[in-house]
Every structure is written in C-alpha cells, then in structure tokens.
Short mmCIF file of C-alpha atoms in Angstrom, two decimals:
data_model
loop_
_atom_site.label_atom_id
_atom_site.label_comp_id
_atom_site.label_asym_id
_atom_site.label_seq_id
_atom_site.Cartn_x
_atom_site.Cartn_y
_atom_site.Cartn_z
CA MET D 1 -25.78 213.47 37.15
CA PRO D 2 -28.29 216.34 37.08
CA THR D 3 -31.46 216.22 39.13
CA VAL D 4 -34.96 216.92 37.83
CA GLU D 5 -34.72 220.45 39.26
CA GLU D 6 -31.40 221.07 37.50
CA LEU D 7 -32.81 219.85 34.22
CA TYR D 8 -35.77 222.21 34.49
CA ARG D 9 -33.50 225.12 35.46
CA ASN D 10 -31.21 224.62 32.47
CA TYR D 11 -34.21 224.13 30.21
CA GLY D 12 -35.43 227.53 31.39
CA ILE D 13 -32.05 229.11 30.60
CA LEU D 14 -32.20 227.80 27.02
CA ALA D 15 -35.86 228.66 26.53
CA ASP D 16 -35.39 232.22 27.75
CA ALA D 17 -32.26 232.83 25.68
CA THR D 18 -34.28 232.98 22.42
CA GLU D 19 -31.85 234.01 19.66
CA GLN D 20 -28.80 233.69 21.95
CA VAL D 21 -29.57 230.09 22.89
CA GLY D 22 -26.45 228.83 21.12
CA GLN D 23 -24.30 230.70 23.62
CA HIS D 24 -25.42 228.43 26.48
CA LYS D 25 -23.54 225.29 25.61
CA ASP D 26 -23.03 224.38 29.28
CA ALA D 27 -26.78 224.38 29.91
CA TYR D 28 -27.39 222.03 26.95
CA GLN D 29 -24.59 219.72 28.19
CA VAL D 30 -26.40 219.40 31.52
CA ILE D 31 -29.51 218.26 29.63
CA LEU D 32 -27.44 215.74 27.64
CA ASP D 33 -26.14 214.34 30.94
CA GLY D 34 -29.73 213.71 31.96
CA VAL D 35 -29.60 210.38 30.09
CA LYS D 36 -27.43 209.04 32.92
CA GLY D 37 -30.05 209.77 35.56
CA GLY D 38 -33.12 207.92 36.81
CA THR D 39 -36.46 207.38 35.09
CA LYS D 40 -37.76 210.93 35.59
CA GLU D 41 -34.52 212.51 34.45
CA LYS D 42 -34.42 210.33 31.33
CA ARG D 43 -37.97 211.22 30.37
CA LEU D 44 -37.17 214.91 30.62
CA ALA D 45 -33.94 214.48 28.67
CA ALA D 46 -35.87 212.63 25.91
CA GLN D 47 -38.03 215.74 25.48
CA PHE D 48 -35.45 218.49 26.04
CA ILE D 49 -32.51 217.17 23.96
CA PRO D 50 -34.29 217.33 20.56
CA LYS D 51 -35.92 220.67 21.33
CA PHE D 52 -32.60 222.55 21.32
CA PHE D 53 -30.59 220.18 19.11
CA LYS D 54 -30.40 222.45 16.06
CA HIS D 55 -28.74 225.25 18.06
CA PHE D 56 -25.65 223.19 18.95
CA PRO D 57 -24.17 221.66 15.78
CA GLU D 58 -20.87 221.03 17.53
CA LEU D 59 -22.71 218.71 19.95
CA ALA D 60 -24.75 216.97 17.24
CA ASP D 61 -23.07 213.57 17.62
CA SER D 62 -23.32 213.68 21.41
CA ALA D 63 -26.98 214.65 21.24
CA ILE D 64 -27.93 211.92 18.73
CA ASN D 65 -26.01 209.30 20.71
CA ALA D 66 -27.72 210.43 23.92
CA GLN D 67 -31.15 210.15 22.30
CA LEU D 68 -30.22 206.77 20.85
CA ASP D 69 -29.33 205.55 24.36
CA LEU D 70 -32.83 206.54 25.44
CA CYS D 71 -34.31 204.69 22.45
CA GLU D 72 -32.70 201.53 23.83
CA ASP D 73 -33.67 202.07 27.48
CA GLU D 74 -35.25 199.22 29.44
CA ASP D 75 -38.25 201.41 30.32
CA VAL D 76 -40.72 201.21 27.44
CA SER D 77 -42.21 204.65 28.22
CA ILE D 78 -38.76 206.24 27.90
CA ARG D 79 -38.11 204.41 24.63
CA ARG D 80 -41.42 205.53 23.18
CA GLN D 81 -40.80 209.17 24.14
CA ALA D 82 -37.29 209.11 22.67
CA ILE D 83 -38.46 207.50 19.40
CA LYS D 84 -41.31 209.96 19.04
CA GLU D 85 -38.84 212.86 19.13
CA LEU D 86 -36.23 211.35 16.74
CA PRO D 87 -37.50 213.17 13.59
CA GLN D 88 -36.36 216.46 15.16
CA PHE D 89 -32.76 215.30 14.68
CA ALA D 90 -33.30 214.67 10.95
CA THR D 91 -31.73 217.83 9.63
CA GLY D 92 -29.15 218.15 6.85
CA GLU D 93 -26.48 215.50 6.86
CA ASN D 94 -27.91 213.92 10.02
CA LEU D 95 -31.06 212.70 8.25
CA PRO D 96 -29.63 209.50 6.68
CA ARG D 97 -28.21 208.55 10.07
CA VAL D 98 -31.58 209.08 11.75
CA ALA D 99 -33.25 207.05 9.01
CA ASP D 100 -30.71 204.27 9.59
CA ILE D 101 -31.39 204.34 13.35
CA LEU D 102 -35.17 204.29 12.87
CA THR D 103 -34.90 201.41 10.42
CA GLN D 104 -32.97 199.39 13.00
CA LEU D 105 -35.66 200.18 15.57
CA LEU D 106 -38.25 198.46 13.36
CA GLN D 107 -37.15 195.21 15.00
CA THR D 108 -39.06 196.05 18.19
CA ASP D 109 -41.76 193.62 19.29
CA ASP D 110 -43.73 196.32 21.14
CA SER D 111 -46.67 197.26 18.88
CA ALA D 112 -46.99 200.84 20.13
CA GLU D 113 -43.26 201.36 19.75
CA PHE D 114 -43.35 199.81 16.27
CA ASN D 115 -46.10 202.23 15.21
CA LEU D 116 -44.08 205.16 16.53
CA VAL D 117 -41.07 204.05 14.48
CA ASN D 118 -43.24 203.76 11.37
CA ASN D 119 -44.71 207.22 11.91
CA ALA D 120 -41.26 208.70 12.54
CA LEU D 121 -39.92 207.15 9.32
CA LEU D 122 -42.87 208.50 7.35
CA SER D 123 -42.30 211.90 8.91
CA ILE D 124 -38.66 212.15 7.79
CA PHE D 125 -39.56 210.59 4.42
CA LYS D 126 -41.63 213.69 3.75
CA MET D 127 -38.67 215.90 4.76
CA ASP D 128 -36.11 214.18 2.53
CA ALA D 129 -37.15 211.06 0.64
CA LYS D 130 -33.73 210.36 -0.85
CA GLY D 131 -31.95 210.66 2.49
CA THR D 132 -34.51 208.38 4.16
CA LEU D 133 -34.17 205.82 1.38
CA GLY D 134 -30.43 205.83 1.97
CA GLY D 135 -30.94 204.73 5.57
CA LEU D 136 -33.58 202.14 4.68
CA PHE D 137 -31.63 200.50 1.87
CA SER D 138 -28.43 200.54 3.92
CA GLN D 139 -30.15 198.28 6.47
CA ILE D 140 -31.85 196.16 3.79
CA LEU D 141 -28.46 195.42 2.23
CA GLN D 142 -26.39 195.08 5.38
CA GLY D 143 -28.67 194.82 8.41
CA GLU D 144 -29.91 191.89 10.48
CA ASP D 145 -32.50 189.61 8.88
CA ILE D 146 -35.38 190.90 11.04
CA VAL D 147 -34.48 194.52 10.22
CA ARG D 148 -34.15 193.72 6.52
CA GLU D 149 -37.52 191.95 6.49
CA ARG D 150 -39.35 194.79 8.21
CA ALA D 151 -37.66 197.50 6.17
CA ILE D 152 -38.78 195.81 2.96
CA LYS D 153 -42.32 195.48 4.29
CA PHE D 154 -42.26 199.14 5.29
CA LEU D 155 -41.44 200.12 1.72
CA SER D 156 -44.03 197.77 0.24
CA THR D 157 -46.86 199.13 2.40
CA LYS D 158 -45.96 202.77 3.04
CA LEU D 159 -44.63 204.06 -0.30
CA LYS D 160 -48.09 204.02 -1.84
CA THR D 161 -49.38 206.29 0.93
CA LEU D 162 -46.90 209.08 0.15
CA PRO D 163 -48.01 212.10 -1.91
CA ASP D 164 -46.77 212.76 -5.44
CA GLU D 165 -44.62 215.67 -4.35
CA VAL D 166 -42.60 213.27 -2.18
CA LEU D 167 -42.31 210.42 -4.70
CA THR D 168 -40.78 212.45 -7.51
CA LYS D 169 -39.35 210.86 -10.64
CA GLU D 170 -35.85 211.27 -9.20
CA VAL D 171 -36.88 209.49 -5.99
CA GLU D 172 -38.49 206.66 -7.96
CA GLU D 173 -35.32 206.24 -10.01
CA LEU D 174 -33.36 205.89 -6.76
CA ILE D 175 -35.82 203.23 -5.53
CA LEU D 176 -35.37 201.28 -8.78
CA THR D 177 -31.56 201.56 -8.67
CA GLU D 178 -31.32 200.43 -5.04
CA SER D 179 -33.91 197.67 -5.55
CA LYS D 180 -31.82 196.18 -8.34
CA LYS D 181 -28.92 195.87 -5.91
CA VAL D 182 -31.11 194.05 -3.40
CA LEU D 183 -32.56 191.75 -6.06
CA GLU D 184 -29.12 190.24 -6.60
CA ASP D 185 -29.77 188.15 -3.48
CA VAL D 186 -33.37 187.75 -2.32
CA THR D 187 -35.76 185.10 -1.08
CA GLY D 188 -38.96 184.32 -2.96
CA GLU D 189 -41.05 186.34 -0.53
CA GLU D 190 -38.70 189.32 -0.79
CA PHE D 191 -38.83 189.17 -4.57
CA VAL D 192 -42.64 189.31 -4.51
CA LEU D 193 -42.55 192.33 -2.20
CA PHE D 194 -40.04 194.18 -4.37
CA MET D 195 -42.14 193.55 -7.46
CA LYS D 196 -45.07 195.03 -5.53
CA ILE D 197 -42.93 198.07 -4.68
CA LEU D 198 -41.65 198.59 -8.22
CA SER D 199 -44.91 197.93 -10.04
CA GLY D 200 -46.55 200.61 -7.88
CA LEU D 201 -44.16 203.36 -9.00
CA LYS D 202 -45.75 205.91 -11.33
CA SER D 203 -42.71 206.06 -13.60
CA LEU D 204 -43.05 202.32 -14.28
CA GLN D 205 -46.73 202.43 -15.24
CA THR D 206 -45.90 203.28 -18.85
CA VAL D 207 -45.37 200.69 -21.58
CA SER D 208 -41.61 201.21 -21.42
CA GLY D 209 -41.72 201.01 -17.63
CA ARG D 210 -43.64 197.74 -17.65
CA GLN D 211 -41.26 196.37 -20.27
CA GLN D 212 -38.38 197.27 -17.98
CA LEU D 213 -40.04 195.31 -15.16
CA VAL D 214 -40.57 192.29 -17.43
CA GLU D 215 -36.88 192.33 -18.32
CA LEU D 216 -36.02 192.56 -14.64
CA VAL D 217 -38.21 189.52 -13.89
CA ALA D 218 -36.74 187.60 -16.84
CA GLU D 219 -33.26 188.24 -15.46
CA GLN D 220 -34.32 186.96 -12.04
CA ALA D 221 -35.90 183.90 -13.65
CA ASP D 222 -32.59 182.95 -15.30
CA LEU D 223 -34.22 182.34 -18.66
CA GLU D 224 -30.78 182.07 -20.24
CA GLN D 225 -30.02 178.99 -18.16
CA THR D 226 -31.05 175.41 -18.89
CA PHE D 227 -34.09 174.47 -16.84
CA ASN D 228 -33.55 171.78 -14.18
CA PRO D 229 -36.93 170.06 -13.51
CA SER D 230 -35.53 167.99 -10.63
CA ASP D 231 -34.37 171.03 -8.62
CA PRO D 232 -37.26 172.37 -6.50
CA ASP D 233 -35.47 175.71 -6.07
CA CYS D 234 -35.15 176.11 -9.83
CA VAL D 235 -38.83 175.22 -10.32
CA ASP D 236 -39.89 177.53 -7.51
CA ARG D 237 -37.90 180.45 -8.90
CA LEU D 238 -39.48 180.05 -12.34
CA LEU D 239 -42.98 179.88 -10.85
CA GLN D 240 -42.40 182.91 -8.63
CA CYS D 241 -40.94 185.04 -11.38
CA THR D 242 -43.53 184.06 -13.98
CA ARG D 243 -46.36 184.77 -11.56
CA GLN D 244 -44.96 188.28 -11.10
CA ALA D 245 -44.52 188.78 -14.84
CA VAL D 246 -48.03 187.73 -15.90
CA PRO D 247 -49.86 190.91 -14.73
CA LEU D 248 -47.32 193.03 -16.63
CA PHE D 249 -48.07 191.52 -20.03
CA SER D 250 -50.33 193.34 -22.48
CA LYS D 251 -50.71 193.83 -26.22
CA ASN D 252 -47.70 196.18 -26.03
CA VAL D 253 -45.62 194.29 -23.45
CA HIS D 254 -45.10 190.81 -24.85
CA SER D 255 -44.73 187.47 -23.11
CA THR D 256 -42.83 185.90 -26.02
CA ARG D 257 -39.60 185.20 -24.16
CA PHE D 258 -41.39 183.46 -21.28
CA VAL D 259 -43.70 181.45 -23.54
CA THR D 260 -40.76 180.26 -25.64
CA TYR D 261 -38.89 179.18 -22.50
CA PHE D 262 -41.93 177.27 -21.22
CA CYS D 263 -42.43 175.53 -24.57
CA GLU D 264 -38.76 174.68 -25.07
CA GLN D 265 -37.59 173.91 -21.55
CA VAL D 266 -40.58 173.16 -19.31
CA LEU D 267 -43.20 171.34 -21.39
CA PRO D 268 -40.83 168.50 -22.41
CA ASN D 269 -40.09 167.96 -18.69
CA LEU D 270 -43.62 168.47 -17.40
CA SER D 271 -44.07 164.97 -15.99
CA THR D 272 -40.72 165.06 -14.13
CA LEU D 273 -41.12 168.42 -12.38
CA THR D 274 -40.27 168.44 -8.68
CA THR D 275 -42.89 170.41 -6.77
CA PRO D 276 -41.45 173.06 -4.41
CA VAL D 277 -44.58 173.01 -2.23
CA GLU D 278 -46.24 169.92 -0.84
CA GLY D 279 -49.71 169.37 -2.25
CA LEU D 280 -49.22 171.64 -5.27
CA ASP D 281 -50.19 170.17 -8.66
CA ILE D 282 -47.06 171.51 -10.28
CA GLN D 283 -48.02 170.37 -13.78
CA LEU D 284 -51.35 172.16 -13.67
CA GLU D 285 -49.74 175.28 -12.21
CA VAL D 286 -47.22 175.43 -15.07
CA LEU D 287 -49.94 174.91 -17.68
CA LYS D 288 -52.09 177.66 -16.17
CA LEU D 289 -49.21 180.12 -16.30
CA LEU D 290 -48.51 179.20 -19.92
CA ALA D 291 -52.18 179.69 -20.81
CA GLU D 292 -52.28 183.11 -19.15
CA MET D 293 -49.18 184.23 -21.04
CA SER D 294 -50.13 182.82 -24.43
CA SER D 295 -52.49 185.70 -25.27
CA PHE D 296 -49.68 188.25 -25.21
CA CYS D 297 -47.03 186.82 -27.50
CA GLY D 298 -45.44 189.12 -30.04
CA ASP D 299 -43.49 188.04 -33.11
CA MET D 300 -41.94 184.68 -32.34
CA GLU D 301 -38.94 183.30 -34.21
CA LYS D 302 -39.66 179.75 -33.06
CA LEU D 303 -43.43 179.90 -33.48
CA GLU D 304 -43.73 176.67 -35.46
CA THR D 305 -41.41 174.81 -33.06
CA ASN D 306 -43.35 176.06 -30.04
CA LEU D 307 -46.66 175.12 -31.64
CA ARG D 308 -45.37 171.64 -32.35
CA LYS D 309 -44.23 171.17 -28.73
CA LEU D 310 -47.62 172.40 -27.52
CA PHE D 311 -49.38 170.12 -29.97
CA ASP D 312 -47.38 167.08 -28.92
CA LYS D 313 -48.06 167.76 -25.25
CA LEU D 314 -51.77 168.25 -25.99
CA LEU D 315 -51.92 164.85 -27.69
CA GLU D 316 -50.67 163.24 -24.46
CA TYR D 317 -53.86 164.37 -22.71
CA MET D 318 -56.24 163.63 -25.60
CA PRO D 319 -56.37 159.82 -25.79
CA LEU D 320 -57.44 157.71 -28.70
CA PRO D 321 -60.75 155.89 -28.21
CA PRO D 322 -60.30 152.39 -26.78
CA GLU D 323 -60.41 149.55 -29.24
CA GLU D 324 -63.56 147.45 -29.25
CA ALA D 325 -63.53 143.66 -29.03
CA GLU D 326 -65.63 141.49 -31.38
CA ASN D 327 -68.58 141.52 -28.94
CA GLY D 328 -68.69 145.32 -29.01
CA GLU D 329 -67.27 145.72 -25.52
CA ASN D 330 -64.07 147.64 -24.83
CA ALA D 331 -61.00 145.50 -25.31
CA GLY D 332 -59.08 147.28 -22.56
CA ASN D 333 -59.72 146.97 -18.84
CA GLU D 334 -60.08 150.71 -18.18
CA GLU D 335 -61.38 153.71 -20.01
CA PRO D 336 -58.75 156.48 -20.39
CA LYS D 337 -59.17 159.34 -17.93
CA LEU D 338 -59.82 162.73 -19.46
CA GLN D 339 -57.76 165.42 -17.74
CA PHE D 340 -60.06 168.36 -18.35
CA SER D 341 -58.04 170.96 -16.44
CA TYR D 342 -54.83 170.14 -18.29
CA VAL D 343 -56.58 170.07 -21.65
CA GLU D 344 -58.23 173.46 -21.07
CA CYS D 345 -54.80 175.05 -20.50
CA LEU D 346 -53.04 173.32 -23.39
CA LEU D 347 -55.89 173.75 -25.84
CA TYR D 348 -56.21 177.43 -24.98
CA SER D 349 -52.45 178.00 -25.39
CA PHE D 350 -52.45 176.13 -28.71
CA HIS D 351 -55.48 178.13 -29.85
CA GLN D 352 -53.78 181.44 -28.97
CA LEU D 353 -50.49 180.64 -30.71
CA GLY D 354 -52.35 179.00 -33.60
CA ARG D 355 -53.84 182.37 -34.51
CA LYS D 356 -50.35 183.47 -35.51
CA LEU D 357 -49.83 180.44 -37.78
CA PRO D 358 -53.37 179.44 -38.88
CA ASP D 359 -52.19 176.92 -41.50
CA PHE D 360 -50.18 174.92 -38.94
CA LEU D 361 -52.72 172.06 -38.74
CA THR D 362 -53.41 171.90 -42.47
CA ALA D 363 -50.07 172.69 -44.09
CA LYS D 364 -47.45 171.68 -41.57
CA LEU D 365 -48.68 168.30 -40.43
CA ASN D 366 -48.95 165.23 -42.60
CA ALA D 367 -52.35 163.78 -43.35
CA GLU D 368 -51.99 160.89 -40.92
CA LYS D 369 -51.12 163.16 -37.99
CA LEU D 370 -54.06 165.45 -38.69
CA LYS D 371 -56.39 162.46 -39.03
CA ASP D 372 -55.14 161.11 -35.68
CA PHE D 373 -55.71 164.48 -34.02
CA LYS D 374 -59.30 164.71 -35.29
CA ILE D 375 -60.06 161.22 -33.98
CA ARG D 376 -58.75 162.25 -30.56
CA LEU D 377 -60.72 165.51 -30.65
CA GLN D 378 -63.90 163.67 -31.59
CA TYR D 379 -63.50 161.11 -28.82
CA PHE D 380 -62.72 163.78 -26.26
CA ALA D 381 -65.68 165.86 -27.42
CA ARG D 382 -68.09 162.93 -27.04
CA GLY D 383 -67.05 162.30 -23.46
CA LEU D 384 -67.11 166.03 -22.84
CA GLN D 385 -70.73 166.39 -23.96
CA VAL D 386 -71.87 163.66 -21.57
CA TYR D 387 -70.03 165.27 -18.67
CA ILE D 388 -71.46 168.73 -19.50
CA ARG D 389 -74.99 167.28 -19.49
CA GLN D 390 -74.35 165.59 -16.14
CA LEU D 391 -73.01 168.82 -14.62
CA ARG D 392 -75.92 170.90 -15.91
CA LEU D 393 -78.41 168.37 -14.59
CA ALA D 394 -76.71 168.34 -11.18
CA LEU D 395 -76.77 172.15 -10.99
CA GLN D 396 -80.23 172.63 -12.46
CA GLY D 397 -82.46 174.76 -10.24
CA LYS D 398 -79.73 175.45 -7.67
CA THR D 399 -79.25 179.09 -6.67
CA GLY D 400 -77.93 181.16 -3.78
CA GLU D 401 -76.70 179.15 -0.80
CA ALA D 402 -77.07 175.84 -2.61
CA LEU D 403 -74.34 176.85 -5.04
CA LYS D 404 -71.97 177.76 -2.20
CA THR D 405 -71.43 174.19 -0.99
CA GLU D 406 -67.98 172.81 -1.74
CA GLU D 407 -69.40 170.10 -3.98
CA ASN D 408 -71.40 172.54 -6.09
CA LYS D 409 -68.52 175.02 -6.29
CA ILE D 410 -66.46 172.22 -7.84
CA LYS D 411 -69.23 171.46 -10.31
CA VAL D 412 -69.62 175.12 -11.30
CA VAL D 413 -65.91 175.47 -12.09
CA ALA D 414 -65.91 172.07 -13.82
CA LEU D 415 -68.71 173.34 -16.04
CA LYS D 416 -66.63 176.41 -16.93
CA ILE D 417 -63.68 174.19 -17.83
CA THR D 418 -65.70 171.83 -20.00
CA ASN D 419 -67.59 174.63 -21.74
CA ASN D 420 -64.29 176.32 -22.59
CA ILE D 421 -62.88 173.10 -24.03
CA ASN D 422 -66.08 172.60 -26.02
CA VAL D 423 -65.83 176.06 -27.61
CA LEU D 424 -62.17 175.57 -28.54
CA ILE D 425 -62.74 172.09 -29.98
CA LYS D 426 -65.57 173.41 -32.16
CA ASP D 427 -63.14 175.97 -33.58
CA LEU D 428 -60.60 173.28 -34.45
CA PHE D 429 -63.29 171.15 -36.13
CA HIS D 430 -63.87 173.89 -38.70
CA ILE D 431 -62.50 173.29 -42.19
CA PRO D 432 -60.00 174.87 -42.16
CA PRO D 433 -59.52 175.14 -38.35
CA SER D 434 -60.67 178.46 -36.96
CA TYR D 435 -59.13 180.53 -34.16
CA LYS D 436 -61.82 183.19 -33.77
CA SER D 437 -63.64 182.14 -30.58
CA THR D 438 -62.77 183.74 -27.26
CA VAL D 439 -63.15 182.21 -23.81
CA THR D 440 -62.37 183.33 -20.27
CA LEU D 441 -60.12 180.80 -18.56
CA SER D 442 -62.01 178.95 -15.84
CA TRP D 443 -59.94 180.36 -12.97
CA LYS D 444 -60.15 183.98 -14.16
CA PRO D 445 -62.93 186.38 -13.18
CA VAL D 446 -65.53 186.99 -15.85
CA GLN D 447 -65.27 190.50 -17.29
CA LYS D 448 -68.55 192.33 -16.82
CA VAL D 449 -69.77 194.30 -19.81
CA GLU D 450 -71.92 197.38 -19.19
CA MET D 451 -75.00 198.16 -21.23
CA GLY D 452 -74.09 199.62 -24.60
CA GLN D 453 -70.47 198.54 -24.27
CA LYS D 454 -69.17 196.17 -26.92
CA ARG D 455 -67.48 193.06 -25.57
CA ALA D 456 -63.75 192.97 -26.28
CA THR D 457 -62.74 190.65 -29.08
CA GLU D 458 -59.62 189.52 -27.23
CA ASP D 459 -59.81 187.41 -24.11
CA THR D 460 -58.28 189.19 -21.12
CA THR D 461 -56.09 186.92 -19.05
CA SER D 462 -53.55 189.22 -17.49
CA GLY D 463 -55.23 189.58 -14.10
CA SER D 464 -55.17 192.67 -11.89
CA PRO D 465 -52.02 194.87 -11.84
CA PRO D 466 -49.53 194.67 -9.51
CA LYS D 467 -33.85 185.31 -7.00
CA LYS D 468 -31.41 184.86 -8.71
CA SER D 469 -28.66 182.20 -8.32
CA PRO D 470 -27.31 179.46 -10.55
CA ALA D 471 -29.06 176.68 -8.66
CA GLY D 472 -31.82 178.33 -6.62
CA PRO D 473 -32.83 181.17 -4.34
CA LYS D 474 -30.45 182.47 -1.70
CA ARG D 475 -31.12 183.60 1.87
CA ASP D 476 -32.36 180.09 2.70
CA ALA D 477 -36.07 180.72 2.27
CA ARG D 478 -38.73 180.35 -0.38
CA GLN D 479 -42.13 181.94 -0.64
CA ILE D 480 -44.93 179.44 -0.16
CA TYR D 481 -46.66 179.23 -3.50
CA ASN D 482 -50.46 179.16 -3.14
CA PRO D 483 -52.11 177.05 -5.83
CA PRO D 484 -54.89 178.95 -7.58
CA SER D 485 -58.42 177.62 -7.25
CA GLY D 486 -59.90 175.47 -9.96
CA LYS D 487 -58.07 172.13 -10.05
CA TYR D 488 -60.36 169.79 -11.94
CA SER D 489 -58.82 166.83 -13.65
CA SER D 490 -59.11 163.07 -13.49
CA ASN D 491 -61.10 163.12 -10.26
CA LEU D 492 -63.92 164.85 -12.13
CA SER D 493 -63.95 162.63 -15.15
CA ASN D 494 -65.65 159.59 -13.64
CA PHE D 495 -68.64 159.65 -15.93
CA ASN D 496 -69.92 156.62 -17.79
CA TYR D 497 -67.85 156.62 -20.98
CA GLU D 498 -69.58 153.55 -22.28
CA ARG D 499 -72.94 155.26 -21.96
CA SER D 500 -71.55 158.36 -23.63
CA LEU D 501 -70.39 156.40 -26.64
CA GLN D 502 -73.65 154.52 -26.95
CA GLY D 503 -75.63 157.73 -26.74
CA LYS D 504 -73.96 159.24 -29.81
#
C-alpha cells in the first residue's frame, strides 16, 4: 500500500506529464491503490483518482470501483470527499453508471452527505439529462424501497429547478415514457408525486398534454372496473386519482368520464362507502369532488341518466316537511336534520349538469315528482333562511381577530354554504327553472376581480395547477388523504325549526 509521500510523488509525475500523462499508467495505479491505505491515504486518493481518470480509459472500471469503495468508507469525511468528486467520472458511457451509483447513495442518513449527492446528481443532469434519468429510473424500478422513495422525491423537487436547455422536449418525452412504467405499480403517495412531476413538464402544459394526463389518471383509477364501495383500497384509489385529475380539467379538457363514473357507480353506493382514512367524512369528500368536476363536463351520452341519479340522491338530503298533528304541533318526535354541506355539493352538481338539459325538471319528470321536489325545496329554503339570519346575527360586528376563533371560522364557512344553497334554490324556483346563477363553492378561494375587469360568467372550481391493481394499490402503502376544510352538516343545523316555520 502506498504511503502519503508515494501518493504525492506519483501525483507530481502525472501533473508534470501534461499531454503525455496517459503514458504513466503505473503512477495512476499507485494512486488507485491508495484506497487500501489509512485515512490520510484514502483522502488523497479520493481527490487524485478523479483528477486523472479521463486519461486512463483502460482503467476506467478500476478507477470507478476504487472511488465507489471510498464512497462507502466508514469515515464520513472520506465519503463526503469521494461523493463530491463523483461527477468527474460521468463521461460518455460511464455517466449512467455514475447516475445509478449516486441514486443509490441517496439512502444516506447524513444530511451533509445527502446534500452532496443531490448536488452531484444535479451536476451530471446538466451534462447529460437522458443518461442521468437512465440511472435514476433504473433504481426507481429495481432498487431498494428507500432508494426508490428518495429518487422519486429527487425528481419531484429538482426537475423544476433545471433550465430549459436541459429539459428539452426529448428529455421530457423520456420522463413520461419511464414514468408510465413506474405507474404500473405505485403507492398512493408515489402516484401523487409522479403527477406532480408530469404536470410540471412544459410539453404537458398544452390542452393535448393535459388531456393525456387525464387519460393517464383515468387508467390508474380503473374507471373501466366496477366500483367496490366496501374495499377501502378501491375507494382510496378513486379518491387519490380524482384529486389529481381535478386541477387538469378545463373548458377544453373535460371531466365527463369521471363525472359519469361517479354518478353511475359511486352515488348509488354513497352510504355504504368504506373510508380509507379514519375520521374522514367519505361521503362529503366524494360529493365535493363531484361538485368540482361538474363544471367541466363535455357532451355526455348519459346526461339524462346522470341527472336523474343526481336528482334522486339530492332528494335524500332534502326532506319533506314533518306532518302536523291536529293541535298544530309536529306529529313526529324529531325535526329532520338538514345536511347543508351535502346539499351544497349535490345542488351545485345538479345545477351544473342541468344547464346542459334545461328542460329536465319540466319535461322529463311527471307532475307529481316535480310537485314533491318543490315542496322539499320550499321547506329546505325556510329552514335555510332562519339559519342564515342566525349566522349573520352571530357574526355581526366581528372583524379581525374575532373572526379567527375556531367557532367563528365555522360560522363564516357555514354562511358561505347556506348562501350558496340559497342562490341555487332561487334559480330552481324560477318558472321554468333557471341555471344562470354562479357561485364559488364554500371550500374554494374567492376569485378576486381587479378594477375594470369583468367577472367571469363561469364559476371556477378547478383549483391551482399541479395505482393501479384489480383490488387496490400495490407496494403495501396508501397516501393519507387529508380532508379539505369546510365540513358543515348536521352539527350545524340545530336551529329552531319550529320557530322558523312559525316565522314564515
């Protein structure tokens, strides 16, 4: 094993040889042998091996293996030095191998070392993006779970930092092709990350690109399969995929296929859905997704069928007024609870689809059904008005910090929900029913309109831009699904119904 002095002497031979450096193979071999020495010798070898690597192609494998040994040394300072120098080996056909090695090194738990690996990967990415992607995707498809996880996260966070000249159209096509391979077997969390990666690609920002992403999500969601409401994996997959699809929808990229699936397969099973996440109001979550998608439907073959399923589900949450006994009191023991959150979603979805078939309520339903619906609407509206007055009174005069308490936050959102329902009900009370009003769903941010700018006539619900198996996701894990804010249902409907009916 060479000593420190011998390493310096042979380094001098190579440095002084200039253009004839390739003739001193023996001197370079001495430096390669430095990896077998002590701490000082290894540190020198970590610096000297990459410096002259390109001059000895016949020793390329030996040199890379020697540097890799140093990358796995017990001494963290040696590992860091060896990793820092790895990009110098990324030349020609060696680059994919270096990328593969660096990707494996992402599993380190040392933060400084992890940052060095990230920087080294970014460095070779700029040299040869396609070659680097080859190494990354090789480990994503075949590597250990920890390596796979960190390689995916590297792509999801670092790709957007690369300049346009690196992420060419050809490179983006490679990312899409390789991502499709990975998406054949992913967890929920991995699927979300890959949608983040793909939706950030310039080539997929076009209408056709977004449509391609929607089709990819639809494939992952298994929309061709019969929905199983009792399988939490099946429910989770549909939620995950739909949540990723919603931001992609627009007036040119339609949600029709998803909306039809929800109306046909999910709504009839709404009450029997098995929640994949403890504490999640799965019914409300499904209805919110349906409402967000309903604005972006294109031509729909089963429009009337879907409207009827929506209508029937809406009726379940719009009760008939309780019968009165002879003394004028309610004959029943309890007033029906008004599920405002559910009704907002269903009424909004019905209102959006109803625009496409405006004579549905007048021409397609018999007189008795329409009469029944108007009675339910009227009863719901009466209770709604009382609750709106109570909320406004409770919030009157409150500003700033007072509105930030949890109780008042609930009341503010409840007021949004009830106001939205009120607007939509007024439309349906028109003769014939109207579908012209627009509302912003209670859980969506209000779109600010600048001075002189005309407010859009269509309500924007798409939000900000951005696993497949027969029975559920693979790789044994599911993404925790965070319920959106704004759950206001029966617990907010405890107003005095009797007083509301007497006051009208």
